[in-house]
mmCIF file of C-alpha atoms and ligand atoms in Angstrom:
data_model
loop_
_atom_site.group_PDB
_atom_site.id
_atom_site.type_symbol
_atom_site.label_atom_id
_atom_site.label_comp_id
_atom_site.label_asym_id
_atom_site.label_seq_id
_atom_site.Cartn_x
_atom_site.Cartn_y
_atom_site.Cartn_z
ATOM 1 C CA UNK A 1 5.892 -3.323 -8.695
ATOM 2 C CA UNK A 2 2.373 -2.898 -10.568
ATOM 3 C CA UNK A 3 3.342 -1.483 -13.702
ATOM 4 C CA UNK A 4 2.835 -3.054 -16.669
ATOM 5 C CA UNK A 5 5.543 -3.803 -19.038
ATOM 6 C CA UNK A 6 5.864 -0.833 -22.501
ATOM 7 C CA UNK A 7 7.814 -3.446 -24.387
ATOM 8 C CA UNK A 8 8.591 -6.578 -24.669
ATOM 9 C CA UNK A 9 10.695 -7.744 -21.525
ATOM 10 C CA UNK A 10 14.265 -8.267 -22.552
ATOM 11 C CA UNK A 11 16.165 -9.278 -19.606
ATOM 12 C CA UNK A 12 15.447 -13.036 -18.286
ATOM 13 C CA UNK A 13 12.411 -12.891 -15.938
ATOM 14 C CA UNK A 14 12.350 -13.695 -12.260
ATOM 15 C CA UNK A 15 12.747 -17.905 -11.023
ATOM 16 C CA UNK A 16 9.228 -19.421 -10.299
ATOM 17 C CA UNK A 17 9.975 -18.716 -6.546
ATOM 18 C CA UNK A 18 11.027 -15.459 -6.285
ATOM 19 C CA UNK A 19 7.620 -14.634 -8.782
ATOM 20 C CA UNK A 20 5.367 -16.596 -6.017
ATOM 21 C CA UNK A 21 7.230 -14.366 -3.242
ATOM 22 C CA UNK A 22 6.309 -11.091 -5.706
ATOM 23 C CA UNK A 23 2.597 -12.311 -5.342
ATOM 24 C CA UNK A 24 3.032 -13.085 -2.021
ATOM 25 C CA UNK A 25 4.464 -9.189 -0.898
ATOM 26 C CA UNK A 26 1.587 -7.970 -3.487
ATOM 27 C CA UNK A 27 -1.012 -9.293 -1.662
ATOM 28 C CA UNK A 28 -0.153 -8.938 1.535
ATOM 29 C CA UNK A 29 0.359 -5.050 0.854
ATOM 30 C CA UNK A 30 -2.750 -4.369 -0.743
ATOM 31 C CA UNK A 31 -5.221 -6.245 0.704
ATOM 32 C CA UNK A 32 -4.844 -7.268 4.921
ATOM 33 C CA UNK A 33 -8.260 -9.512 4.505
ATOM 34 C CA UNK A 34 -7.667 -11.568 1.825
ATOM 35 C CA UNK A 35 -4.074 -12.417 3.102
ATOM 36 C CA UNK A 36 -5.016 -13.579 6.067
ATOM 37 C CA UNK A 37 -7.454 -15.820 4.951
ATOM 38 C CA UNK A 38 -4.526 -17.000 2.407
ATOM 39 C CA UNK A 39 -2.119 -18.050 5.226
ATOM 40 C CA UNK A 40 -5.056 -20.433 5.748
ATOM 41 C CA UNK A 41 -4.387 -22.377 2.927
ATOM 42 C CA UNK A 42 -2.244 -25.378 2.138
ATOM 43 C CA UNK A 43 0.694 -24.240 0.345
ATOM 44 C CA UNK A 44 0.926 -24.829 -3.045
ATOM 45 C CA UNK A 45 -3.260 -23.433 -3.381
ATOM 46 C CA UNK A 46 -2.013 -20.142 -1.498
ATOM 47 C CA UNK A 47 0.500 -19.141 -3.757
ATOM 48 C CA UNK A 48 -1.988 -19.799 -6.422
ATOM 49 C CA UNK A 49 -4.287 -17.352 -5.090
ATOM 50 C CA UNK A 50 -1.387 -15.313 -4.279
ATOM 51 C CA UNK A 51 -0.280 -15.163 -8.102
ATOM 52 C CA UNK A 52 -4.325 -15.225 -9.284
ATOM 53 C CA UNK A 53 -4.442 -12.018 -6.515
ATOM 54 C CA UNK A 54 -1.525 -10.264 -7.929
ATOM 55 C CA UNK A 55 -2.779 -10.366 -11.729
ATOM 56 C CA UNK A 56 -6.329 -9.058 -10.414
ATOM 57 C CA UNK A 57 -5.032 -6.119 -8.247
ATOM 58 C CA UNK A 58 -2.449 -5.356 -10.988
ATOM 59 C CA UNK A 59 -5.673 -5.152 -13.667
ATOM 60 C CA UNK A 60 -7.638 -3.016 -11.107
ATOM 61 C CA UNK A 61 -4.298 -0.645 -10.540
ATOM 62 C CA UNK A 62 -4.877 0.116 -14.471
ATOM 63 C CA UNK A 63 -7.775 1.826 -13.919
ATOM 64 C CA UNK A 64 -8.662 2.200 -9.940
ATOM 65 C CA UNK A 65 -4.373 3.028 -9.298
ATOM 66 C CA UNK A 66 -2.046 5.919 -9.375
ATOM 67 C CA UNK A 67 -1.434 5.022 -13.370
ATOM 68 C CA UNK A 68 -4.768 5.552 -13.745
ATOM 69 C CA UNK A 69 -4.439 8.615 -15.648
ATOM 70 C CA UNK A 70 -2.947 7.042 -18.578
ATOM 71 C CA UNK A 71 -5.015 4.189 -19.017
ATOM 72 C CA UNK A 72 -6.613 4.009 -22.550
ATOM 73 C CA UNK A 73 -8.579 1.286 -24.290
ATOM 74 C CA UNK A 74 -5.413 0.206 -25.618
ATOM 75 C CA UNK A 75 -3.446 -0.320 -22.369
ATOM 76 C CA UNK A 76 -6.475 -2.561 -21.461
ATOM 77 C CA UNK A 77 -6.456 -4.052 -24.756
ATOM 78 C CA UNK A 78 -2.179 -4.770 -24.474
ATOM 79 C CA UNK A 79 -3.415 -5.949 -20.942
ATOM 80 C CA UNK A 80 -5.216 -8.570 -22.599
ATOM 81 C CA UNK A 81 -2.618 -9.611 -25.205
ATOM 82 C CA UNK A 82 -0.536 -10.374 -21.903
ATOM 83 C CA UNK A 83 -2.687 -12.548 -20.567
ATOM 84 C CA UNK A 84 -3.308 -14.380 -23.826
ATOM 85 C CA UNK A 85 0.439 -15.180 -23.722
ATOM 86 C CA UNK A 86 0.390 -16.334 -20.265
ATOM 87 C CA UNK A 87 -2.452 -18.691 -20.989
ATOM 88 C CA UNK A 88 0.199 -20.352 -23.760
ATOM 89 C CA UNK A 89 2.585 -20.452 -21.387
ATOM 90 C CA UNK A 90 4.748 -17.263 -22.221
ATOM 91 C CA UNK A 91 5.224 -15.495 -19.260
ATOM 92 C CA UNK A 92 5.879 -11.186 -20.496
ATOM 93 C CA UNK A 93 6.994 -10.033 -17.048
ATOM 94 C CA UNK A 94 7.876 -10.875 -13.489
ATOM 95 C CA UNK A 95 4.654 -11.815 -11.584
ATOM 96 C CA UNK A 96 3.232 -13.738 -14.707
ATOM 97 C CA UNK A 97 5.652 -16.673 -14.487
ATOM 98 C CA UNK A 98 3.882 -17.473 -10.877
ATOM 99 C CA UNK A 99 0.617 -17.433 -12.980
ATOM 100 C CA UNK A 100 1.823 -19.358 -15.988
ATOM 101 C CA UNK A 101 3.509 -22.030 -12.960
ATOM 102 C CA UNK A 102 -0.149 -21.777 -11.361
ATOM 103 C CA UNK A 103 -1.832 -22.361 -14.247
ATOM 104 C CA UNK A 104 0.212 -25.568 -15.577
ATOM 105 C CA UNK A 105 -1.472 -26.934 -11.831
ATOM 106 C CA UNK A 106 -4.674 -25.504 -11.711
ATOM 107 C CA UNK A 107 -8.020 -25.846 -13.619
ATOM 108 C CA UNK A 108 -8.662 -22.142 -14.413
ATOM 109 C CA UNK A 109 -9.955 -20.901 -17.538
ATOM 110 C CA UNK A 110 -9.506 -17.523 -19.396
ATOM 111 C CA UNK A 111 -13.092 -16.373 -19.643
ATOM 112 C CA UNK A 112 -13.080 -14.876 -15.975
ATOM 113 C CA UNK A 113 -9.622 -13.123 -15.890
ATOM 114 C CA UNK A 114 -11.059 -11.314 -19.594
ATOM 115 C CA UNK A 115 -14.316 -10.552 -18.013
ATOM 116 C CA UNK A 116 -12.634 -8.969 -15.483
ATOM 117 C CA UNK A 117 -11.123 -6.434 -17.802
ATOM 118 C CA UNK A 118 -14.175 -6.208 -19.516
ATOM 119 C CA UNK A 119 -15.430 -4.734 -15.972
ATOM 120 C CA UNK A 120 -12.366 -2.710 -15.470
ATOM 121 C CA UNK A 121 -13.483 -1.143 -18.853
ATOM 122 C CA UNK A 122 -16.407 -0.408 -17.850
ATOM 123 C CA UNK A 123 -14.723 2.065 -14.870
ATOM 124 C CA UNK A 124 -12.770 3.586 -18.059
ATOM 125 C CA UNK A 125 -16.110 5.048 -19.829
ATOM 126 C CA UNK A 126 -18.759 4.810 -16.783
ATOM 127 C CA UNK A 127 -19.549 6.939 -14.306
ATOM 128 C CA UNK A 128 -23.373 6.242 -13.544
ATOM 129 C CA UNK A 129 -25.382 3.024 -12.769
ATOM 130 C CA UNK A 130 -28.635 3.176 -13.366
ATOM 131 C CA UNK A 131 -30.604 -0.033 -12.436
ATOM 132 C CA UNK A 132 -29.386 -2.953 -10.253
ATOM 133 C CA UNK A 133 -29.484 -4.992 -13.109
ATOM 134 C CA UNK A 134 -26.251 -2.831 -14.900
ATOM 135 C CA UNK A 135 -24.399 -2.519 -11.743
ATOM 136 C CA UNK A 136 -24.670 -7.031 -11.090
ATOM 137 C CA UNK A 137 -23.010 -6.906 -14.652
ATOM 138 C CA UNK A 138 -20.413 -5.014 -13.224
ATOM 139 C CA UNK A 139 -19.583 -6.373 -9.871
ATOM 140 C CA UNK A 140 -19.986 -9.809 -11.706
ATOM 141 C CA UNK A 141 -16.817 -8.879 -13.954
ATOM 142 C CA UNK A 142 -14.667 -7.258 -11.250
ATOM 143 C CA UNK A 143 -15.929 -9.706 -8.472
ATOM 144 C CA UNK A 144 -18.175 -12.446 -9.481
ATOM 145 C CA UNK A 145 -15.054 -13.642 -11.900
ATOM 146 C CA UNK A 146 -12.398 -13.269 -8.724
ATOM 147 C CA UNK A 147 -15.299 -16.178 -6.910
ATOM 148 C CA UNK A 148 -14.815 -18.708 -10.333
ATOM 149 C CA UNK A 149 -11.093 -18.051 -10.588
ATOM 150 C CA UNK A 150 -10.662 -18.916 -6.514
ATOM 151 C CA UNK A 151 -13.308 -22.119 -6.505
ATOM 152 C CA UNK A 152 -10.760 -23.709 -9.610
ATOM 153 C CA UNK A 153 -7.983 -23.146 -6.899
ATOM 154 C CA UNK A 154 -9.534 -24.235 -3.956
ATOM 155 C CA UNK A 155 -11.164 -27.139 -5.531
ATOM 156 C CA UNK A 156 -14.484 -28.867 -4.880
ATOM 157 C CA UNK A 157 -15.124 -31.879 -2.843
ATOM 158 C CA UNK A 158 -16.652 -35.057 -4.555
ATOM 159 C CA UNK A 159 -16.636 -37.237 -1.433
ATOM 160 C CA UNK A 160 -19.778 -34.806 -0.256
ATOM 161 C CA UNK A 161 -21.876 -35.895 -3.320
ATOM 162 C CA UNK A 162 -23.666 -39.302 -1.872
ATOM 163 C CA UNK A 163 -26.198 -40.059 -3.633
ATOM 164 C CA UNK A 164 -25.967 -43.495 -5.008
ATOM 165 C CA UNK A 165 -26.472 -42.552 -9.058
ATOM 166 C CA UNK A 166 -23.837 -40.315 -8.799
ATOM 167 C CA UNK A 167 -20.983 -43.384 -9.014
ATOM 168 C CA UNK A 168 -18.917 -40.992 -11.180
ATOM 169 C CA UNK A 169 -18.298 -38.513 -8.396
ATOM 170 C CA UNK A 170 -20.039 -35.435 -10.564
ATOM 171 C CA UNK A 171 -19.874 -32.785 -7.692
ATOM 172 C CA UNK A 172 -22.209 -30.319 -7.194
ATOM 173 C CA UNK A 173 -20.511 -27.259 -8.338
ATOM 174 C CA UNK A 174 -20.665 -24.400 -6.344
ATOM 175 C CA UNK A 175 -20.767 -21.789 -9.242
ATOM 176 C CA UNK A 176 -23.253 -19.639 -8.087
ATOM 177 C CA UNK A 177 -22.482 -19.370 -4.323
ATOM 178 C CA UNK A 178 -18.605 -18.645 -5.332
ATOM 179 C CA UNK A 179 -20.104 -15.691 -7.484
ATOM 180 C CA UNK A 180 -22.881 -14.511 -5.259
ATOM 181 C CA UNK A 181 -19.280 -13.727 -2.766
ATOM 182 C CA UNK A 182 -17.746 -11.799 -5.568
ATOM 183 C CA UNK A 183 -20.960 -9.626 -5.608
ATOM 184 C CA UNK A 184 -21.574 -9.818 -1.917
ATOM 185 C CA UNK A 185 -17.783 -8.416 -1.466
ATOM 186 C CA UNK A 186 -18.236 -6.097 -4.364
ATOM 187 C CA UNK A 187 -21.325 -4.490 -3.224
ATOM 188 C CA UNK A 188 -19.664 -3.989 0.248
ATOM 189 C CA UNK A 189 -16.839 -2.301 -1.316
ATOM 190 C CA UNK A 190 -19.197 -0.547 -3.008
ATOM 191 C CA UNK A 191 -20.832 0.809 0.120
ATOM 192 C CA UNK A 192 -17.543 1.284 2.041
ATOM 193 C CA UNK A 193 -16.207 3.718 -0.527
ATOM 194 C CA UNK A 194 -19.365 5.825 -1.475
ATOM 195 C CA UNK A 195 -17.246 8.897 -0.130
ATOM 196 C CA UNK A 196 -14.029 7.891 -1.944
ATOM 197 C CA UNK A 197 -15.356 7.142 -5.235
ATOM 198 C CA UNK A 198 -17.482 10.121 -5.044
ATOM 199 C CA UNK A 199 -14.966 12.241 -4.762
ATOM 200 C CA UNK A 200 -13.820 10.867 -7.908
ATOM 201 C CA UNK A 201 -16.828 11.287 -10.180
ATOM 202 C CA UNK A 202 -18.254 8.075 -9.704
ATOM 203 C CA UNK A 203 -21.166 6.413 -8.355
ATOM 204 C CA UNK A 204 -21.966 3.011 -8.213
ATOM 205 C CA UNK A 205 -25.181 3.185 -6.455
ATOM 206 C CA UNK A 206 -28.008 2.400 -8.824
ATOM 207 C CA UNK A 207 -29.388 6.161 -9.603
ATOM 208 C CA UNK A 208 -33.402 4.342 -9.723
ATOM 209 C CA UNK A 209 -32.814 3.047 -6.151
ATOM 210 C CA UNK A 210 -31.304 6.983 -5.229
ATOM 211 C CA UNK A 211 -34.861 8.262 -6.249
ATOM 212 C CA UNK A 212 -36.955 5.758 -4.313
ATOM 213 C CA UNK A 213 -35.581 7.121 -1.530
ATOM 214 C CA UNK A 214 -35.823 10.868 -2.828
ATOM 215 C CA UNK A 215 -32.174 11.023 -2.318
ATOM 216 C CA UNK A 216 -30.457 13.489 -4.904
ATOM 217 C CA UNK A 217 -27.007 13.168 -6.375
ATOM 218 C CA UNK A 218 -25.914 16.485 -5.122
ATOM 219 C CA UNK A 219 -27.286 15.314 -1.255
ATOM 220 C CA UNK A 220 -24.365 12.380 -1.813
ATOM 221 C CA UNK A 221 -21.442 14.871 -3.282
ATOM 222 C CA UNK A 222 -22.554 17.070 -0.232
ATOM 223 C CA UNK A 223 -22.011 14.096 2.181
ATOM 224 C CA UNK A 224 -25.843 14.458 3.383
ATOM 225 C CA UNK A 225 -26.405 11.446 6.215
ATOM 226 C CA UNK A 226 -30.094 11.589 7.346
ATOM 227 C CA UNK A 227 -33.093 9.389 7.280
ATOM 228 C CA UNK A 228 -33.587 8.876 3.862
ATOM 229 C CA UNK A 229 -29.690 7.978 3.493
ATOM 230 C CA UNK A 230 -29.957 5.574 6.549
ATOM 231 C CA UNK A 231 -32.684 4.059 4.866
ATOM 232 C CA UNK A 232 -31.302 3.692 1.675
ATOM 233 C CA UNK A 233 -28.254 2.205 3.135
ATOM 234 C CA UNK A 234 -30.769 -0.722 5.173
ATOM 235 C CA UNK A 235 -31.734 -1.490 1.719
ATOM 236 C CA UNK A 236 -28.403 -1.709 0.479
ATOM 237 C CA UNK A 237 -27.134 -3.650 3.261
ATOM 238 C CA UNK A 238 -29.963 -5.796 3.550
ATOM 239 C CA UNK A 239 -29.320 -6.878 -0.331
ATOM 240 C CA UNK A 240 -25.488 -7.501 0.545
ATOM 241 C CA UNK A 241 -26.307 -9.699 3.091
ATOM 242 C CA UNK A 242 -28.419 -12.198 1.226
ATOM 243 C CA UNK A 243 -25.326 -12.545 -1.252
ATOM 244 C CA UNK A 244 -23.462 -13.424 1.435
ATOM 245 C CA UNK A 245 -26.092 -15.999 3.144
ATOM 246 C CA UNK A 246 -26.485 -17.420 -0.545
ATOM 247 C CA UNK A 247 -22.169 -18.179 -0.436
ATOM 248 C CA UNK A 248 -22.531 -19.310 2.720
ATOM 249 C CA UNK A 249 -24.006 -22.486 1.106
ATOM 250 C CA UNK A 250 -21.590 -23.282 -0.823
ATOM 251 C CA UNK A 251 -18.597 -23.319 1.133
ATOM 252 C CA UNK A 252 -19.860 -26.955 2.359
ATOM 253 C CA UNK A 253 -18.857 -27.982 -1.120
ATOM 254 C CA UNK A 254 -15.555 -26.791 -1.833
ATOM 255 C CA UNK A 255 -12.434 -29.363 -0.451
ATOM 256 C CA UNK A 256 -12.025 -29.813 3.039
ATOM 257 C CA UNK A 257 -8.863 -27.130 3.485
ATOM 258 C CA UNK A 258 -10.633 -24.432 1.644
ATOM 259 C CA UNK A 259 -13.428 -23.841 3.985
ATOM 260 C CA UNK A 260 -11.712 -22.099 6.936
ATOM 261 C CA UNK A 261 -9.957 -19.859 4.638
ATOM 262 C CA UNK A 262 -12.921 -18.826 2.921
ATOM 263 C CA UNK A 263 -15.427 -18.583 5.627
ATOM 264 C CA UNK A 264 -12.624 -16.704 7.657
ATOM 265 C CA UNK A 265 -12.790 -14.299 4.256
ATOM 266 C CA UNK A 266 -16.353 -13.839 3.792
ATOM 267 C CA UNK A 267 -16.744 -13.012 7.794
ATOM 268 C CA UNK A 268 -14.462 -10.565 7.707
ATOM 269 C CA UNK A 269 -15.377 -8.918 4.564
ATOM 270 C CA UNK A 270 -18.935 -9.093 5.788
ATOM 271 C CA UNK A 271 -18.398 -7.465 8.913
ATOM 272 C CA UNK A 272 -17.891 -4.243 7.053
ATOM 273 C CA UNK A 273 -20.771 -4.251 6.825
ATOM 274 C CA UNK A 274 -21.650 -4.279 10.623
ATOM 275 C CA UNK A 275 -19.024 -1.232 10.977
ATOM 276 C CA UNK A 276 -20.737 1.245 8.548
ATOM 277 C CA UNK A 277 -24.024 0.244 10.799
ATOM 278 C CA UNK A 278 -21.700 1.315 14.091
ATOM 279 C CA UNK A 279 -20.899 4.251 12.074
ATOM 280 C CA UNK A 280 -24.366 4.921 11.904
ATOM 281 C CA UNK A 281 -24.229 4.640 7.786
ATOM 282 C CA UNK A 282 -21.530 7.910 7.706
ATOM 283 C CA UNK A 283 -19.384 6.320 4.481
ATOM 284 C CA UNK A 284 -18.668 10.097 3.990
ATOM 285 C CA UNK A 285 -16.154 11.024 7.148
ATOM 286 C CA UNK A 286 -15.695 7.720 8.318
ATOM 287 C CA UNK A 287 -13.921 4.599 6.572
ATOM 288 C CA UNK A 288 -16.169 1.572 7.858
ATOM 289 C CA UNK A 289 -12.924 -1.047 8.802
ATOM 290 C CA UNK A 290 -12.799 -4.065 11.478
ATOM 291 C CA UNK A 291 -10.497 -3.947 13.941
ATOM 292 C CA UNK A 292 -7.717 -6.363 14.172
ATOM 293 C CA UNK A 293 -9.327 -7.831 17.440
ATOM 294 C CA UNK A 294 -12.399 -8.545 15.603
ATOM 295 C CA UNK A 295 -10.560 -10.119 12.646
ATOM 296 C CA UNK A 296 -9.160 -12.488 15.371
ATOM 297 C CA UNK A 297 -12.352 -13.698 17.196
ATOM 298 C CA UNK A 298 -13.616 -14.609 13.875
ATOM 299 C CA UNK A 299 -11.241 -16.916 13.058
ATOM 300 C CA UNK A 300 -12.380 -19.566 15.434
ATOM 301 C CA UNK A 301 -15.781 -18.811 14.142
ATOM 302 C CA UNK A 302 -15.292 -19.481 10.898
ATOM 303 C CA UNK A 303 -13.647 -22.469 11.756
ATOM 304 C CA UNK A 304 -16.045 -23.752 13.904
ATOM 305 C CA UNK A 305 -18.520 -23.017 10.681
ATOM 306 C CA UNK A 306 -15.837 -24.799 8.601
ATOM 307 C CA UNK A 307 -16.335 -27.863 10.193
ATOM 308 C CA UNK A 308 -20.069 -28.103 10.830
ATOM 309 C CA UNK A 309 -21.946 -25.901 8.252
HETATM 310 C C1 LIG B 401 -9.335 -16.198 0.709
HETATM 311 C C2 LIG B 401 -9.551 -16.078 -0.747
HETATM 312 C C3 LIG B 401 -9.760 -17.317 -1.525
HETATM 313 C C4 LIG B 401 -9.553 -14.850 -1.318
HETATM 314 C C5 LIG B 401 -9.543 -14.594 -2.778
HETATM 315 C C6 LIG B 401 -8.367 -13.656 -3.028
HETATM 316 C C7 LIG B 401 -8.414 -12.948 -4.374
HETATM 317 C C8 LIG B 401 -7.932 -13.682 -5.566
HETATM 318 C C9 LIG B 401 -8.866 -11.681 -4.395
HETATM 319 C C10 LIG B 401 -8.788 -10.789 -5.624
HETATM 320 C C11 LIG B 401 -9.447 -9.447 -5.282
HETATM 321 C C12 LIG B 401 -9.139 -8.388 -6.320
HETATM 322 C C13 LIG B 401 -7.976 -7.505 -6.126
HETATM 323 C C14 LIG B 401 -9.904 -8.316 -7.415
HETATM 324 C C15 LIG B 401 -9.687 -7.232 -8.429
HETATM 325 C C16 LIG B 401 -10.906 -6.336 -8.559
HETATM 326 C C17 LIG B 401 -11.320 -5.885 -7.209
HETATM 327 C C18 LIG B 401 -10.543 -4.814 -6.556
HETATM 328 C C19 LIG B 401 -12.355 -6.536 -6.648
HETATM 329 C C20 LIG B 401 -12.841 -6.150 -5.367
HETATM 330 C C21 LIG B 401 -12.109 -6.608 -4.271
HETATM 331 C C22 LIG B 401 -11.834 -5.605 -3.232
HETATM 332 O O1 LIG B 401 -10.514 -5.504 -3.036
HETATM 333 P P1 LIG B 401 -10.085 -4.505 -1.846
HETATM 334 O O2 LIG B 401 -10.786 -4.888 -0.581
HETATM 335 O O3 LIG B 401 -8.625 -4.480 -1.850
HETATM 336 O O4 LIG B 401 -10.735 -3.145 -2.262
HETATM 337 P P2 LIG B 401 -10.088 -1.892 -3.009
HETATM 338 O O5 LIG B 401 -9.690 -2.307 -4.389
HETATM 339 O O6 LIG B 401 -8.946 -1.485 -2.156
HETATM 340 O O7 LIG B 401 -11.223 -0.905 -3.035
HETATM 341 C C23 LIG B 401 -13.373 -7.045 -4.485
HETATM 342 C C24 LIG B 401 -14.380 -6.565 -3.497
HETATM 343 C C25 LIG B 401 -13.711 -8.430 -5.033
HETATM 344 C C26 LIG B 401 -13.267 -9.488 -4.057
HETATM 345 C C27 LIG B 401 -13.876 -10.798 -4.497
HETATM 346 C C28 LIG B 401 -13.439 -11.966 -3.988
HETATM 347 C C29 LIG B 401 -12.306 -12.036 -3.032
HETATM 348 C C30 LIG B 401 -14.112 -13.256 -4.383
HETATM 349 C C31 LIG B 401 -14.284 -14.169 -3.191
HETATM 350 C C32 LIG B 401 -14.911 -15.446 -3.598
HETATM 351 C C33 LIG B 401 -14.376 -16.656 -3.316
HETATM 352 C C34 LIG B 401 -13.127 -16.788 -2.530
HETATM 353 C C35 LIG B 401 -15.108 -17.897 -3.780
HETATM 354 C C36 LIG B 401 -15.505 -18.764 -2.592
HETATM 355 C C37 LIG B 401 -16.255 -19.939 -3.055
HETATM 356 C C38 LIG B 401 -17.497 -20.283 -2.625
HETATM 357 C C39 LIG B 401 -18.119 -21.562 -3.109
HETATM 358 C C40 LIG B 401 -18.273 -19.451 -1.657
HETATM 359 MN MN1 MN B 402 -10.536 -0.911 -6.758
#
């Protein structure tokens, strides 16, 4: 269902609808979260963020999925030609005719879905972050981007800009807020999977930060969990959190029927946080989830939040 086309698609490709419900089963199966706070949504923006979810998950597969192994430069850069031809219209195979139908409604502009592969790129030839500063650049491509491409869907609310110059209903655009929850998710992920993507040669965690803390490489392939991991992992957490207070403040501005579906996302996302502190920061034996029950009670929260925050 995620491979990418080898040639040219001969046969006729899938009706609009049965793309959308391609997007739909995509997202549903690879990401529980996300989906839920989809179902949220007024239709015709859900499938949008069904189709935008499919075409992200499908460029992370390349790299991050089980046909990993081949991915080259090339596949990323025939990746790219693809989406070039969806962006004129030309869908190449089934799930991009739900994106070509999405984007003949929707504001969305090419430079975020190509940044993204530019970060999935980045996983091709690196391993090793050094500074925060390298690894922003990289959760702002396979994150940051994911925040712009949902705002264009969602939409932004005029009616919230009063102030009596502003006659031609210039809203405030949430830009940064809808990025600082790309990086605030990313960096989560980031933290959830230390163990996973360890295991696979890579660390994200900025290698300066690792020293401050006199924490070694090897003590993270050897799973170590003591005080100077706990403490590195405050830090980390601590950082994620003000990403996600900063896109807290901008969900005010997005329209109306956007807000519970993305406060219900950034709650739940953020309290993965909370479990890897119940874990007592062990990333290495334990996968840091939140229960369905918890995923529940927040969505009264966050629509309580929706309506007064
Ligand atoms: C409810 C809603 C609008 C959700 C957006 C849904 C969407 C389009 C998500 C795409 C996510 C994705 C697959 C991106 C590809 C690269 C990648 C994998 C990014 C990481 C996601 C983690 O996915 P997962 O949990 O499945 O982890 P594994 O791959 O299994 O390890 C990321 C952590 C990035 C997720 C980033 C977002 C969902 C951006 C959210 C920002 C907004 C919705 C903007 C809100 C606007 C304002 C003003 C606050
Ligand atoms: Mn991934």
């Amino acid at each position: 269902m995620l491979q990418i086309s080898k040639s040219p698609c001969m046969r006729s490709l899938t009706s609009v609808e049965d793309s959308y419900e391609l997007c739909r089963k995509i997202t549903a199966q690879y990401a529980k979260t996300f989906y839920l706070g989809t179902l949220l949504m007024p239709e015709e923006k859900r499938r949008a963020i069904w189709a935008i979810y499919a075409w992200c998950r499908r460029t992370d597969e390349l790299v991050d999925g089980k046909e990993a192994a081949g991915t080259t430069p090339e596949t990323l850069d025939r990746w790219e030609q693809q989406l070039e031809s969806v962006f004129r219209g030309d869908p190449v195979d089934d799930t991009d005719v739900a994106l070509v139908d999405t984007l003949s409604s929707f504001p969305l502009d090419i430079q975020p879905f190509r940044d993204m592969v530019a970060g999935q790129r980045m996983d091709l030839y690196r391993s090793r972050y050094e500074t925060f500063e390298e690894l922003y650049l990289y959760c702002y491509r396979v994150a940051g981007t994911v925040g712009l491409m949902s705002t264009a869907v969602m939409g932004v609310d005029c009616s919230r800009n009063t102030a009596p110059w502003n006659q031609a209903c210039e809203p405030y655009l949430p830009i940064e807020e809808a990025i600082a929850l790309g990086i605030a998710n990313q960096l989560t992920n980031i933290l959830r999977d230390v163990g996973e993507d360890a295991r696979r040669g890579r660390i994200y965690l900025p290698q300066a930060e690792l020293a401050l803390f006199n924490y070694t490489e090897q003590d993270l392939m050897n799973g170590v969990v003591d005080e100077r991991w706990r403490e590195f992992m405050r830090f980390q957490i601590q950082r994620a959190r003000k990403f996600f207070t900063q896109a807290e403040k901008g969900v005010r501005w997005l329209i109306p029927d956007a807000r519970w579906p993305v406060w219900s996302a950034l709650m739940l996302y953020a309290q993965i946080l909370d479990a890897i502190e119940r874990n007592q920061y062990d990333v290495f034996t334990q996968r840091a989830y939140v229960s369905t029950s918890r995923k529940l009670v927040s969505l009264p929260v966050a629509y309580l939040r929706s309506q007064v925050l």
